[in-house]
PDB file of C-alpha atoms and ligand atoms in Angstrom:
ATOM      1  CA  MET C   1      -0.011  -0.075   0.039  1.00  0.00           C
ATOM      2  CA  SER C   2       1.395   3.455  -0.914  1.00  0.00           C
ATOM      3  CA  ARG C   3       2.187   5.664   1.962  1.00  0.00           C
ATOM      4  CA  ARG C   4      -0.276   8.350   0.620  1.00  0.00           C
ATOM      5  CA  LEU C   5      -3.087   5.887   0.338  1.00  0.00           C
ATOM      6  CA  PHE C   6      -2.393   4.728   3.957  1.00  0.00           C
ATOM      7  CA  SER C   7      -2.493   8.221   5.482  1.00  0.00           C
ATOM      8  CA  VAL C   8      -5.767   8.876   3.526  1.00  0.00           C
ATOM      9  CA  LEU C   9      -7.269   5.564   5.002  1.00  0.00           C
ATOM     10  CA  ALA C  10      -5.890   6.369   8.370  1.00  0.00           C
ATOM     11  CA  VAL C  11      -7.517   9.902   8.508  1.00  0.00           C
ATOM     12  CA  GLY C  12     -10.723   8.563   7.062  1.00  0.00           C
ATOM     13  CA  GLY C  13     -10.928   5.840   9.672  1.00  0.00           C
ATOM     14  CA  ALA C  14     -10.211   8.234  12.333  1.00  0.00           C
ATOM     15  CA  ALA C  15     -12.988  10.473  11.091  1.00  0.00           C
ATOM     16  CA  LEU C  16     -15.385   7.665  11.070  1.00  0.00           C
ATOM     17  CA  MET C  17     -14.482   6.599  14.781  1.00  0.00           C
ATOM     18  CA  LEU C  18     -15.149  10.241  15.794  1.00  0.00           C
ATOM     19  CA  VAL C  19     -18.706  10.371  14.395  1.00  0.00           C
ATOM     20  CA  PRO C  20     -20.654   8.519  17.236  1.00  0.00           C
ATOM     21  CA  ALA C  21     -18.745  10.565  20.076  1.00  0.00           C
ATOM     22  CA  ALA C  22     -19.226  13.876  18.224  1.00  0.00           C
ATOM     23  CA  LEU C  23     -22.903  13.301  17.966  1.00  0.00           C
ATOM     24  CA  ALA C  24     -23.544  12.230  21.480  1.00  0.00           C
ATOM     25  CA  VAL C  25     -23.971  14.865  24.242  1.00  0.00           C
ATOM     26  CA  GLY C  26     -23.648  15.092  28.040  1.00  0.00           C
ATOM     27  CA  VAL C  27     -26.920  15.779  29.609  1.00  0.00           C
ATOM     28  CA  HIS C  28     -28.169  16.017  33.337  1.00  0.00           C
ATOM     29  CA  VAL C  29     -31.136  13.615  33.501  1.00  0.00           C
ATOM     30  CA  ARG C  30     -33.758  13.066  36.280  1.00  0.00           C
ATOM     31  CA  VAL C  31     -36.828  11.313  36.373  1.00  0.00           C
ATOM     32  CA  GLU C  32     -39.652  11.984  39.097  1.00  0.00           C
ATOM     33  CA  GLY C  33     -42.405   9.386  39.474  1.00  0.00           C
ATOM     34  CA  LYS C  34     -45.815   9.822  40.878  1.00  0.00           C
ATOM     35  CA  THR C  35     -44.606   9.059  44.589  1.00  0.00           C
ATOM     36  CA  ARG C  36     -40.816   8.933  44.328  1.00  0.00           C
ATOM     37  CA  THR C  37     -37.699   9.643  42.319  1.00  0.00           C
ATOM     38  CA  ILE C  38     -37.058   7.001  39.783  1.00  0.00           C
ATOM     39  CA  PHE C  39     -33.759   8.086  38.590  1.00  0.00           C
ATOM     40  CA  GLY C  40     -31.028  10.700  39.249  1.00  0.00           C
ATOM     41  CA  SER C  41     -32.069  12.802  42.141  1.00  0.00           C
ATOM     42  CA  THR C  42     -28.785  14.614  42.011  1.00  0.00           C
ATOM     43  CA  GLU C  43     -29.214  15.025  38.104  1.00  0.00           C
ATOM     44  CA  PRO C  44     -26.119  13.036  36.776  1.00  0.00           C
ATOM     45  CA  THR C  45     -24.676  13.725  33.669  1.00  0.00           C
ATOM     46  CA  LEU C  46     -25.374  10.833  30.957  1.00  0.00           C
ATOM     47  CA  THR C  47     -24.326  10.287  27.542  1.00  0.00           C
ATOM     48  CA  VAL C  48     -27.264  10.855  25.292  1.00  0.00           C
ATOM     49  CA  LYS C  49     -27.492  10.149  21.592  1.00  0.00           C
ATOM     50  CA  ALA C  50     -29.372  13.374  20.624  1.00  0.00           C
ATOM     51  CA  ASN C  51     -32.877  14.261  21.876  1.00  0.00           C
ATOM     52  CA  ALA C  52     -35.084  14.193  24.893  1.00  0.00           C
ATOM     53  CA  LEU C  53     -36.501  10.810  24.122  1.00  0.00           C
ATOM     54  CA  ASP C  54     -32.904   9.378  23.964  1.00  0.00           C
ATOM     55  CA  ALA C  55     -32.325  11.110  27.338  1.00  0.00           C
ATOM     56  CA  LEU C  56     -35.075   8.918  28.837  1.00  0.00           C
ATOM     57  CA  ASP C  57     -33.638   5.864  27.025  1.00  0.00           C
ATOM     58  CA  SER C  58     -29.898   6.526  28.563  1.00  0.00           C
ATOM     59  CA  ALA C  59     -31.592   6.888  32.138  1.00  0.00           C
ATOM     60  CA  SER C  60     -33.617   3.839  31.567  1.00  0.00           C
ATOM     61  CA  LEU C  61     -30.419   1.933  31.002  1.00  0.00           C
ATOM     62  CA  ALA C  62     -28.375   3.534  33.729  1.00  0.00           C
ATOM     63  CA  GLY C  63     -31.181   2.953  36.272  1.00  0.00           C
ATOM     64  CA  GLU C  64     -32.744  -0.241  34.986  1.00  0.00           C
ATOM     65  CA  PHE C  65     -36.188   1.024  34.899  1.00  0.00           C
ATOM     66  CA  TYR C  66     -39.014   0.305  32.383  1.00  0.00           C
ATOM     67  CA  TYR C  67     -40.523   2.703  29.942  1.00  0.00           C
ATOM     68  CA  HIS C  68     -42.741   2.301  26.886  1.00  0.00           C
ATOM     69  CA  VAL C  69     -43.213   4.392  23.766  1.00  0.00           C
ATOM     70  CA  ALA C  70     -46.561   4.183  21.881  1.00  0.00           C
ATOM     71  CA  ASN C  71     -46.962   5.620  18.374  1.00  0.00           C
ATOM     72  CA  SER C  72     -49.559   8.305  18.079  1.00  0.00           C
ATOM     73  CA  GLY C  73     -50.667  10.808  15.491  1.00  0.00           C
ATOM     74  CA  PHE C  74     -48.083  13.322  16.833  1.00  0.00           C
ATOM     75  CA  GLY C  75     -45.247  10.671  16.778  1.00  0.00           C
ATOM     76  CA  PRO C  76     -43.732   8.648  19.466  1.00  0.00           C
ATOM     77  CA  TYR C  77     -45.379   9.160  22.877  1.00  0.00           C
ATOM     78  CA  VAL C  78     -44.162   7.910  26.220  1.00  0.00           C
ATOM     79  CA  ASP C  79     -47.105   6.516  27.782  1.00  0.00           C
ATOM     80  CA  GLN C  80     -45.344   4.550  30.657  1.00  0.00           C
ATOM     81  CA  ILE C  81     -42.430   5.118  32.853  1.00  0.00           C
ATOM     82  CA  GLY C  82     -41.785   2.573  35.778  1.00  0.00           C
ATOM     83  CA  ARG C  83     -45.207   1.370  36.946  1.00  0.00           C
ATOM     84  CA  TYR C  84     -47.574   4.014  35.892  1.00  0.00           C
ATOM     85  CA  VAL C  85     -49.423   4.251  32.639  1.00  0.00           C
ATOM     86  CA  ALA C  86     -50.702   7.530  31.415  1.00  0.00           C
ATOM     87  CA  GLY C  87     -54.664   7.892  31.499  1.00  0.00           C
ATOM     88  CA  GLY C  88     -57.148  10.776  31.500  1.00  0.00           C
ATOM     89  CA  SER C  89     -55.210  14.059  32.001  1.00  0.00           C
ATOM     90  CA  SER C  90     -52.454  12.432  33.708  1.00  0.00           C
ATOM     91  CA  GLY C  91     -49.143  10.995  32.327  1.00  0.00           C
ATOM     92  CA  TRP C  92     -45.527  11.664  31.598  1.00  0.00           C
ATOM     93  CA  VAL C  93     -44.200  15.004  30.587  1.00  0.00           C
ATOM     94  CA  PHE C  94     -40.782  16.612  30.133  1.00  0.00           C
ATOM     95  CA  LYS C  95     -39.059  19.792  30.413  1.00  0.00           C
ATOM     96  CA  VAL C  96     -35.626  20.872  29.065  1.00  0.00           C
ATOM     97  CA  ASN C  97     -33.895  23.548  31.077  1.00  0.00           C
ATOM     98  CA  GLY C  98     -36.983  24.209  33.144  1.00  0.00           C
ATOM     99  CA  VAL C  99     -39.230  24.660  30.012  1.00  0.00           C
ATOM    100  CA  SER C 100     -41.899  22.292  28.748  1.00  0.00           C
ATOM    101  CA  PRO C 101     -41.428  21.999  24.920  1.00  0.00           C
ATOM    102  CA  PRO C 102     -44.622  22.165  22.842  1.00  0.00           C
ATOM    103  CA  VAL C 103     -43.596  19.081  20.782  1.00  0.00           C
ATOM    104  CA  GLY C 104     -42.730  15.467  21.142  1.00  0.00           C
ATOM    105  CA  ALA C 105     -39.599  14.483  22.853  1.00  0.00           C
ATOM    106  CA  ASP C 106     -38.017  13.120  19.900  1.00  0.00           C
ATOM    107  CA  ARG C 107     -38.146  16.598  18.255  1.00  0.00           C
ATOM    108  CA  VAL C 108     -36.020  18.260  21.004  1.00  0.00           C
ATOM    109  CA  THR C 109     -32.397  18.263  20.038  1.00  0.00           C
ATOM    110  CA  LEU C 110     -30.166  18.482  23.176  1.00  0.00           C
ATOM    111  CA  GLY C 111     -26.748  20.292  23.756  1.00  0.00           C
ATOM    112  CA  ASP C 112     -24.072  19.577  26.143  1.00  0.00           C
ATOM    113  CA  GLY C 113     -24.946  20.541  29.627  1.00  0.00           C
ATOM    114  CA  ASP C 114     -28.848  20.674  29.197  1.00  0.00           C
ATOM    115  CA  ARG C 115     -31.147  19.543  32.067  1.00  0.00           C
ATOM    116  CA  VAL C 116     -33.838  16.983  31.152  1.00  0.00           C
ATOM    117  CA  LEU C 117     -36.633  16.363  33.709  1.00  0.00           C
ATOM    118  CA  TRP C 118     -39.289  13.604  32.852  1.00  0.00           C
ATOM    119  CA  TYR C 119     -42.029  13.657  35.498  1.00  0.00           C
ATOM    120  CA  TRP C 120     -45.533  12.388  36.216  1.00  0.00           C
ATOM    121  CA  ALA C 121     -48.087  15.142  35.998  1.00  0.00           C
ATOM    122  CA  THR C 122     -51.905  15.880  35.923  1.00  0.00           C
ATOM    123  CA  PHE C 123     -52.631  18.708  33.644  1.00  0.00           C
ATOM    124  CA  GLY C 124     -55.572  21.107  34.447  1.00  0.00           C
ATOM    125  CA  PRO C 125     -56.759  24.129  32.748  1.00  0.00           C
ATOM    126  CA  THR C 126     -53.664  26.115  33.604  1.00  0.00           C
ATOM    127  CA  GLY C 127     -51.331  23.537  32.436  1.00  0.00           C
ATOM    128  CA  GLY C 128     -49.059  21.286  34.481  1.00  0.00           C
ATOM    129  CA  PRO C 129     -47.691  21.389  38.087  1.00  0.00           C
ATOM    130  CA  PRO C 130     -44.784  23.665  38.805  1.00  0.00           C
ATOM    131  CA  THR C 131     -41.376  21.707  39.051  1.00  0.00           C
ATOM    132  CA  LEU C 132     -39.040  22.548  41.932  1.00  0.00           C
ATOM    133  CA  THR C 133     -35.383  23.062  41.718  1.00  0.00           C
ATOM    134  CA  LEU C 134     -33.083  23.384  44.658  1.00  0.00           C
ATOM    135  CA  ARG C 135     -29.927  25.434  44.783  1.00  0.00           C
ATOM    136  CA  ARG C 136     -27.350  25.942  47.452  1.00  0.00           C
ATOM    137  CA  SER C 137     -27.036  29.500  48.393  1.00  0.00           C
ATOM    138  CA  THR C 138     -23.841  31.242  49.106  1.00  0.00           C
ATOM    139  CA  ARG C 139     -24.198  30.932  52.905  1.00  0.00           C
ATOM    140  CA  ARG C 140     -23.188  27.569  54.433  1.00  0.00           C
ATOM    141  CA  ASP C 141     -26.109  25.143  55.005  1.00  0.00           C
ATOM    142  CA  CYS C 142     -28.532  27.524  53.325  1.00  0.00           C
ATOM    143  CA  TYR C 143     -30.695  26.567  50.279  1.00  0.00           C
ATOM    144  CA  ARG C 144     -33.096  28.241  47.752  1.00  0.00           C
ATOM    145  CA  VAL C 145     -36.166  26.647  46.325  1.00  0.00           C
ATOM    146  CA  ILE C 146     -37.199  27.808  42.768  1.00  0.00           C
ATOM    147  CA  ALA C 147     -40.624  26.908  41.388  1.00  0.00           C
ATOM    148  CA  GLN C 148     -40.931  26.944  37.574  1.00  0.00           C
ATOM    149  CA  ASP C 149     -44.090  26.850  35.529  1.00  0.00           C
ATOM    150  CA  ASP C 150     -44.450  25.098  32.041  1.00  0.00           C
ATOM    151  CA  ASN C 151     -42.875  28.243  30.389  1.00  0.00           C
ATOM    152  CA  GLY C 152     -40.013  28.158  32.573  1.00  0.00           C
ATOM    153  CA  LYS C 153     -41.154  31.220  34.572  1.00  0.00           C
ATOM    154  CA  SER C 154     -39.299  31.076  38.038  1.00  0.00           C
ATOM    155  CA  THR C 155     -40.784  32.181  41.369  1.00  0.00           C
ATOM    156  CA  PRO C 156     -39.500  31.443  44.825  1.00  0.00           C
ATOM    157  CA  GLY C 157     -40.738  28.128  46.194  1.00  0.00           C
ATOM    158  CA  ARG C 158     -42.498  29.854  49.040  1.00  0.00           C
ATOM    159  CA  GLY C 159     -43.964  27.289  51.828  1.00  0.00           C
ATOM    160  CA  ALA C 160     -41.675  24.525  50.572  1.00  0.00           C
ATOM    161  CA  ARG C 161     -40.257  21.838  52.912  1.00  0.00           C
ATOM    162  CA  LEU C 162     -36.720  20.947  52.869  1.00  0.00           C
ATOM    163  CA  HIS C 163     -35.934  17.433  53.870  1.00  0.00           C
ATOM    164  CA  VAL C 164     -32.554  16.401  55.289  1.00  0.00           C
ATOM    165  CA  ASP C 165     -31.329  13.719  57.828  1.00  0.00           C
ATOM    166  CA  ARG C 166     -34.864  12.634  58.570  1.00  0.00           C
ATOM    167  CA  ARG C 167     -36.038  16.103  59.651  1.00  0.00           C
ATOM    168  CA  SER C 168     -37.877  18.856  57.580  1.00  0.00           C
ATOM    169  CA  VAL C 169     -37.481  22.600  57.557  1.00  0.00           C
ATOM    170  CA  LEU C 170     -40.087  25.022  56.356  1.00  0.00           C
ATOM    171  CA  ALA C 171     -38.855  27.625  53.679  1.00  0.00           C
ATOM    172  CA  ARG C 172     -41.562  30.286  54.139  1.00  0.00           C
ATOM    173  CA  THR C 173     -39.886  32.549  51.706  1.00  0.00           C
ATOM    174  CA  GLY C 174     -38.580  29.967  49.479  1.00  0.00           C
ATOM    175  CA  SER C 175     -35.040  30.154  51.125  1.00  0.00           C
ATOM    176  CA  VAL C 176     -33.881  28.695  54.402  1.00  0.00           C
ATOM    177  CA  CYS C 177     -30.849  27.495  56.309  1.00  0.00           C
ATOM    178  CA  VAL C 178     -31.178  23.884  57.520  1.00  0.00           C
ATOM    179  CA  GLY C 179     -28.153  23.837  59.924  1.00  0.00           C
ATOM    180  CA  ARG C 180     -25.368  21.258  59.838  1.00  0.00           C
ATOM    181  CA  HIS C 181     -26.428  18.060  58.200  1.00  0.00           C
ATOM    182  CA  ARG C 182     -24.971  14.927  56.758  1.00  0.00           C
ATOM    183  CA  GLY C 183     -27.336  13.844  53.909  1.00  0.00           C
ATOM    184  CA  LEU C 184     -28.544  15.167  50.721  1.00  0.00           C
ATOM    185  CA  VAL C 185     -31.220  18.045  50.961  1.00  0.00           C
ATOM    186  CA  THR C 186     -34.413  17.882  48.788  1.00  0.00           C
ATOM    187  CA  ALA C 187     -37.490  19.953  48.654  1.00  0.00           C
ATOM    188  CA  THR C 188     -41.170  19.403  48.373  1.00  0.00           C
ATOM    189  CA  LEU C 189     -44.214  21.790  48.074  1.00  0.00           C
ATOM    190  CA  LYS C 190     -47.904  20.637  47.843  1.00  0.00           C
ATOM    191  CA  GLY C 191     -48.937  20.556  44.211  1.00  0.00           C
ATOM    192  CA  ALA C 192     -45.418  20.794  42.696  1.00  0.00           C
ATOM    193  CA  VAL C 193     -43.083  18.139  41.478  1.00  0.00           C
ATOM    194  CA  ARG C 194     -40.271  17.341  43.940  1.00  0.00           C
ATOM    195  CA  SER C 195     -36.906  18.783  43.659  1.00  0.00           C
ATOM    196  CA  ASN C 196     -33.449  17.670  42.849  1.00  0.00           C
ATOM    197  CA  ALA C 197     -31.211  16.584  45.755  1.00  0.00           C
ATOM    198  CA  VAL C 198     -28.344  18.679  46.709  1.00  0.00           C
ATOM    199  CA  ARG C 199     -25.381  18.053  49.137  1.00  0.00           C
TER     200      ARG C 199
HETATM  201  C1  B12 Z   1     -54.339  15.148  27.274  1.00  0.00           C
HETATM  202  C2  B12 Z   1     -53.038  15.527  26.690  1.00  0.00           C
HETATM  203  C3  B12 Z   1     -51.871  15.157  27.333  1.00  0.00           C
HETATM  204  C4  B12 Z   1     -51.921  14.245  28.474  1.00  0.00           C
HETATM  205  C5  B12 Z   1     -52.084  12.737  28.066  1.00  0.00           C
HETATM  206  C6  B12 Z   1     -52.590  11.704  29.094  1.00  0.00           C
HETATM  207  C7  B12 Z   1     -52.956  10.458  28.361  1.00  0.00           C
HETATM  208  N1  B12 Z   1     -54.277  10.007  28.587  1.00  0.00           N
HETATM  209  O1  B12 Z   1     -52.180   9.696  27.820  1.00  0.00           O
HETATM  210  C8  B12 Z   1     -50.485  14.449  29.064  1.00  0.00           C
HETATM  211  C9  B12 Z   1     -50.448  15.638  29.994  1.00  0.00           C
HETATM  212  C10 B12 Z   1     -49.679  13.286  29.613  1.00  0.00           C
HETATM  213  C11 B12 Z   1     -49.763  15.006  27.718  1.00  0.00           C
HETATM  214  C12 B12 Z   1     -48.393  14.999  27.632  1.00  0.00           C
HETATM  215  C13 B12 Z   1     -47.784  15.626  26.619  1.00  0.00           C
HETATM  216  N2  B12 Z   1     -48.276  16.414  25.677  1.00  0.00           N
HETATM  217 CO1  B12 Z   1     -50.247  16.601  25.342  1.00  0.00          CO
HETATM  218  N3  B12 Z   1     -51.965  16.754  24.939  1.00  0.00           N
HETATM  219  C14 B12 Z   1     -53.209  16.383  25.596  1.00  0.00           C
HETATM  220  C15 B12 Z   1     -54.381  17.028  24.872  1.00  0.00           C
HETATM  221  C16 B12 Z   1     -54.863  18.078  25.855  1.00  0.00           C
HETATM  222  C17 B12 Z   1     -55.358  16.031  24.603  1.00  0.00           C
HETATM  223  C18 B12 Z   1     -54.986  14.658  23.783  1.00  0.00           C
HETATM  224  C19 B12 Z   1     -56.199  13.716  23.805  1.00  0.00           C
HETATM  225  O2  B12 Z   1     -56.691  13.238  24.780  1.00  0.00           O
HETATM  226  N4  B12 Z   1     -56.820  13.421  22.530  1.00  0.00           N
HETATM  227  C20 B12 Z   1     -57.979  12.700  22.406  1.00  0.00           C
HETATM  228  C21 B12 Z   1     -57.667  11.212  22.259  1.00  0.00           C
HETATM  229  C22 B12 Z   1     -58.916  10.301  21.887  1.00  0.00           C
HETATM  230  O3  B12 Z   1     -56.826  11.068  20.928  1.00  0.00           O
HETATM  231  P1  B12 Z   1     -55.409  10.288  21.069  1.00  0.00           P
HETATM  232  O4  B12 Z   1     -54.601  10.485  19.660  1.00  0.00           O
HETATM  233  O5  B12 Z   1     -55.701   8.872  21.420  1.00  0.00           O
HETATM  234  O6  B12 Z   1     -54.734  11.086  22.274  1.00  0.00           O
HETATM  235  C23 B12 Z   1     -53.444  10.616  22.694  1.00  0.00           C
HETATM  236  C24 B12 Z   1     -52.228  11.284  22.178  1.00  0.00           C
HETATM  237  O7  B12 Z   1     -52.568  12.692  21.781  1.00  0.00           O
HETATM  238  C25 B12 Z   1     -51.322  11.236  23.458  1.00  0.00           C
HETATM  239  N5  B12 Z   1     -50.570  12.487  23.607  1.00  0.00           N
HETATM  240  C26 B12 Z   1     -50.870  13.478  24.349  1.00  0.00           C
HETATM  241  N6  B12 Z   1     -50.032  14.476  24.240  1.00  0.00           N
HETATM  242  C27 B12 Z   1     -49.056  14.121  23.278  1.00  0.00           C
HETATM  243  C28 B12 Z   1     -47.990  14.759  22.734  1.00  0.00           C
HETATM  244  C29 B12 Z   1     -47.194  14.199  21.877  1.00  0.00           C
HETATM  245  C30 B12 Z   1     -46.044  14.793  21.395  1.00  0.00           C
HETATM  246  C31 B12 Z   1     -47.507  12.773  21.410  1.00  0.00           C
HETATM  247  C32 B12 Z   1     -46.703  12.111  20.249  1.00  0.00           C
HETATM  248  C33 B12 Z   1     -48.612  12.098  21.843  1.00  0.00           C
HETATM  249  C34 B12 Z   1     -49.389  12.804  22.887  1.00  0.00           C
HETATM  250  O8  B12 Z   1     -51.940  10.964  24.527  1.00  0.00           O
HETATM  251  C35 B12 Z   1     -53.491  11.137  24.218  1.00  0.00           C
HETATM  252  C36 B12 Z   1     -54.303  10.161  25.109  1.00  0.00           C
HETATM  253  O9  B12 Z   1     -53.742   8.748  25.020  1.00  0.00           O
HETATM  254  C37 B12 Z   1     -53.646  17.446  23.489  1.00  0.00           C
HETATM  255  C38 B12 Z   1     -54.274  18.613  22.854  1.00  0.00           C
HETATM  256  C39 B12 Z   1     -55.384  18.314  21.925  1.00  0.00           C
HETATM  257  N7  B12 Z   1     -56.563  18.985  21.946  1.00  0.00           N
HETATM  258  O10 B12 Z   1     -55.187  17.297  21.082  1.00  0.00           O
HETATM  259  C40 B12 Z   1     -52.349  17.780  23.976  1.00  0.00           C
HETATM  260  C41 B12 Z   1     -51.061  17.750  22.892  1.00  0.00           C
HETATM  261  C42 B12 Z   1     -51.281  16.524  22.027  1.00  0.00           C
HETATM  262  N8  B12 Z   1     -49.972  17.411  23.853  1.00  0.00           N
HETATM  263  C43 B12 Z   1     -48.869  18.062  23.321  1.00  0.00           C
HETATM  264  C44 B12 Z   1     -47.642  18.079  23.971  1.00  0.00           C
HETATM  265  C45 B12 Z   1     -46.476  18.821  23.376  1.00  0.00           C
HETATM  266  C46 B12 Z   1     -47.392  17.188  24.955  1.00  0.00           C
HETATM  267  C47 B12 Z   1     -45.980  16.816  25.576  1.00  0.00           C
HETATM  268  C48 B12 Z   1     -44.878  16.504  24.744  1.00  0.00           C
HETATM  269  C49 B12 Z   1     -45.636  17.955  26.594  1.00  0.00           C
HETATM  270  C50 B12 Z   1     -44.233  17.915  27.197  1.00  0.00           C
HETATM  271  N9  B12 Z   1     -43.369  18.911  27.023  1.00  0.00           N
HETATM  272  O11 B12 Z   1     -43.954  16.901  27.916  1.00  0.00           O
HETATM  273  C51 B12 Z   1     -46.244  15.582  26.550  1.00  0.00           C
HETATM  274  C52 B12 Z   1     -45.854  14.334  25.871  1.00  0.00           C
HETATM  275  C53 B12 Z   1     -44.524  13.682  26.350  1.00  0.00           C
HETATM  276  C54 B12 Z   1     -44.557  12.171  26.221  1.00  0.00           C
HETATM  277  N10 B12 Z   1     -45.117  11.561  27.246  1.00  0.00           N
HETATM  278  O12 B12 Z   1     -44.119  11.625  25.227  1.00  0.00           O
HETATM  279  C55 B12 Z   1     -49.204  18.914  22.114  1.00  0.00           C
HETATM  280  C56 B12 Z   1     -48.532  18.190  20.842  1.00  0.00           C
HETATM  281  C57 B12 Z   1     -47.977  19.117  19.936  1.00  0.00           C
HETATM  282  C58 B12 Z   1     -47.160  18.421  18.674  1.00  0.00           C
HETATM  283  N11 B12 Z   1     -47.336  18.973  17.602  1.00  0.00           N
HETATM  284  O13 B12 Z   1     -46.322  17.664  18.995  1.00  0.00           O
HETATM  285  C59 B12 Z   1     -50.749  19.047  22.160  1.00  0.00           C
HETATM  286  C60 B12 Z   1     -51.349  19.043  20.771  1.00  0.00           C
HETATM  287  C61 B12 Z   1     -51.033  20.293  22.921  1.00  0.00           C
HETATM  288  C62 B12 Z   1     -50.682  21.419  22.268  1.00  0.00           C
HETATM  289  N12 B12 Z   1     -51.319  22.262  21.647  1.00  0.00           N
HETATM  290  O14 B12 Z   1     -49.305  21.922  22.476  1.00  0.00           O
HETATM  291  N13 B12 Z   1     -50.683  15.505  26.940  1.00  0.00           N
END
C-alpha cells in the first residue's frame, strides 16, 4: 500500500471513529415518578444520543427502569415510565432546562449541559404542576427553592419543605438554612413536582 493511500485511509478511519462520539451529548437527567424519584435525584450527567427521548432511554439503561413508547398521530409518545401508565389528563411529560417544549421528545435536540426532567403530571386548565429546583445559596447550609411553570417562569418556592437527615424545615420565603447536616437535601411543596437533591 502506498504511503499516501495509507494516510488517507488512516485519516478517514479516525473521522469515522469520531462520528458517534461527536453526535452524543452530556446531559443531566432526572426522572420523577408519581410518589418517588425514579432516577437521578442529583441530576447525573449521562451520555445521550441526541434528543429528550434518547435522554429517557439513557436513564432507563443506567437506572434499569422500564418505559414504553406508543405511536400516536403526533409521533412517539411515552405512555409509561416505571409502574404507571398515562390515562385521562395524567401522564408523563418532560422539560428541558425548566421549560416544557410544545412538541414530542424526539423533536427536541439536546446540547451539552442541558437538564432534562421527565415527570408524572396531571394537567388542568392552567397546564401542569410547577417543578421545583433546589440550589445551594452562598451561605453555608442554606438553600433556595425555585418553582418553575411550564414556560420556565421562576418564582421562589414559598412554603416548600426541605428534607434532610430525617427532619424537615419550612422555607417560608423559599429560602432557608437547615443547619449542619450529613445527607442530601431535597424540597417538596404541595401541588409541585419534588426537587433535585443537593449536598
Ligand atoms: C391530554 C393531553 C396530554 C396528556 C395525555 C394523558 C394520556 N391520557 O395519555 C399528558 C398531560 C400526559 C400530555 C403529555 C404531553 N403532551 Co399532550 N396533550 C393532551 C391533549 C390536551 C389531549 C389529547 C387527547 O386526549 N386527545 C384525544 C384522544 C382520543 O386522541 P389520541 O390521539 O388517542 O390522544 C392521545 C395522544 O394525543 C397522546 N398525547 C398526548 N400528548 C401528546 C404529545 C405528543 C408529542 C404525542 C406524540 C402524543 C401525545 O395522549 C393522548 C391520550 O392517549 C392534546 C391537545 C389536543 N387537543 O389534542 C395535547 C397535545 C397532544 N400534547 C402536546 C404535547 C406537546 C405534550 C408533551 C410533549 C408536553 C411535554 N413537554 O412533555 C407531553 C408528551 C410527552 C410524552 N409523554 O411523550 C401537544 C402536541 C403538539 C405536537 N405537535 O407535538 C398537544 C397538541 C397540545 C398542544 N397544543 O401543545 N398531553
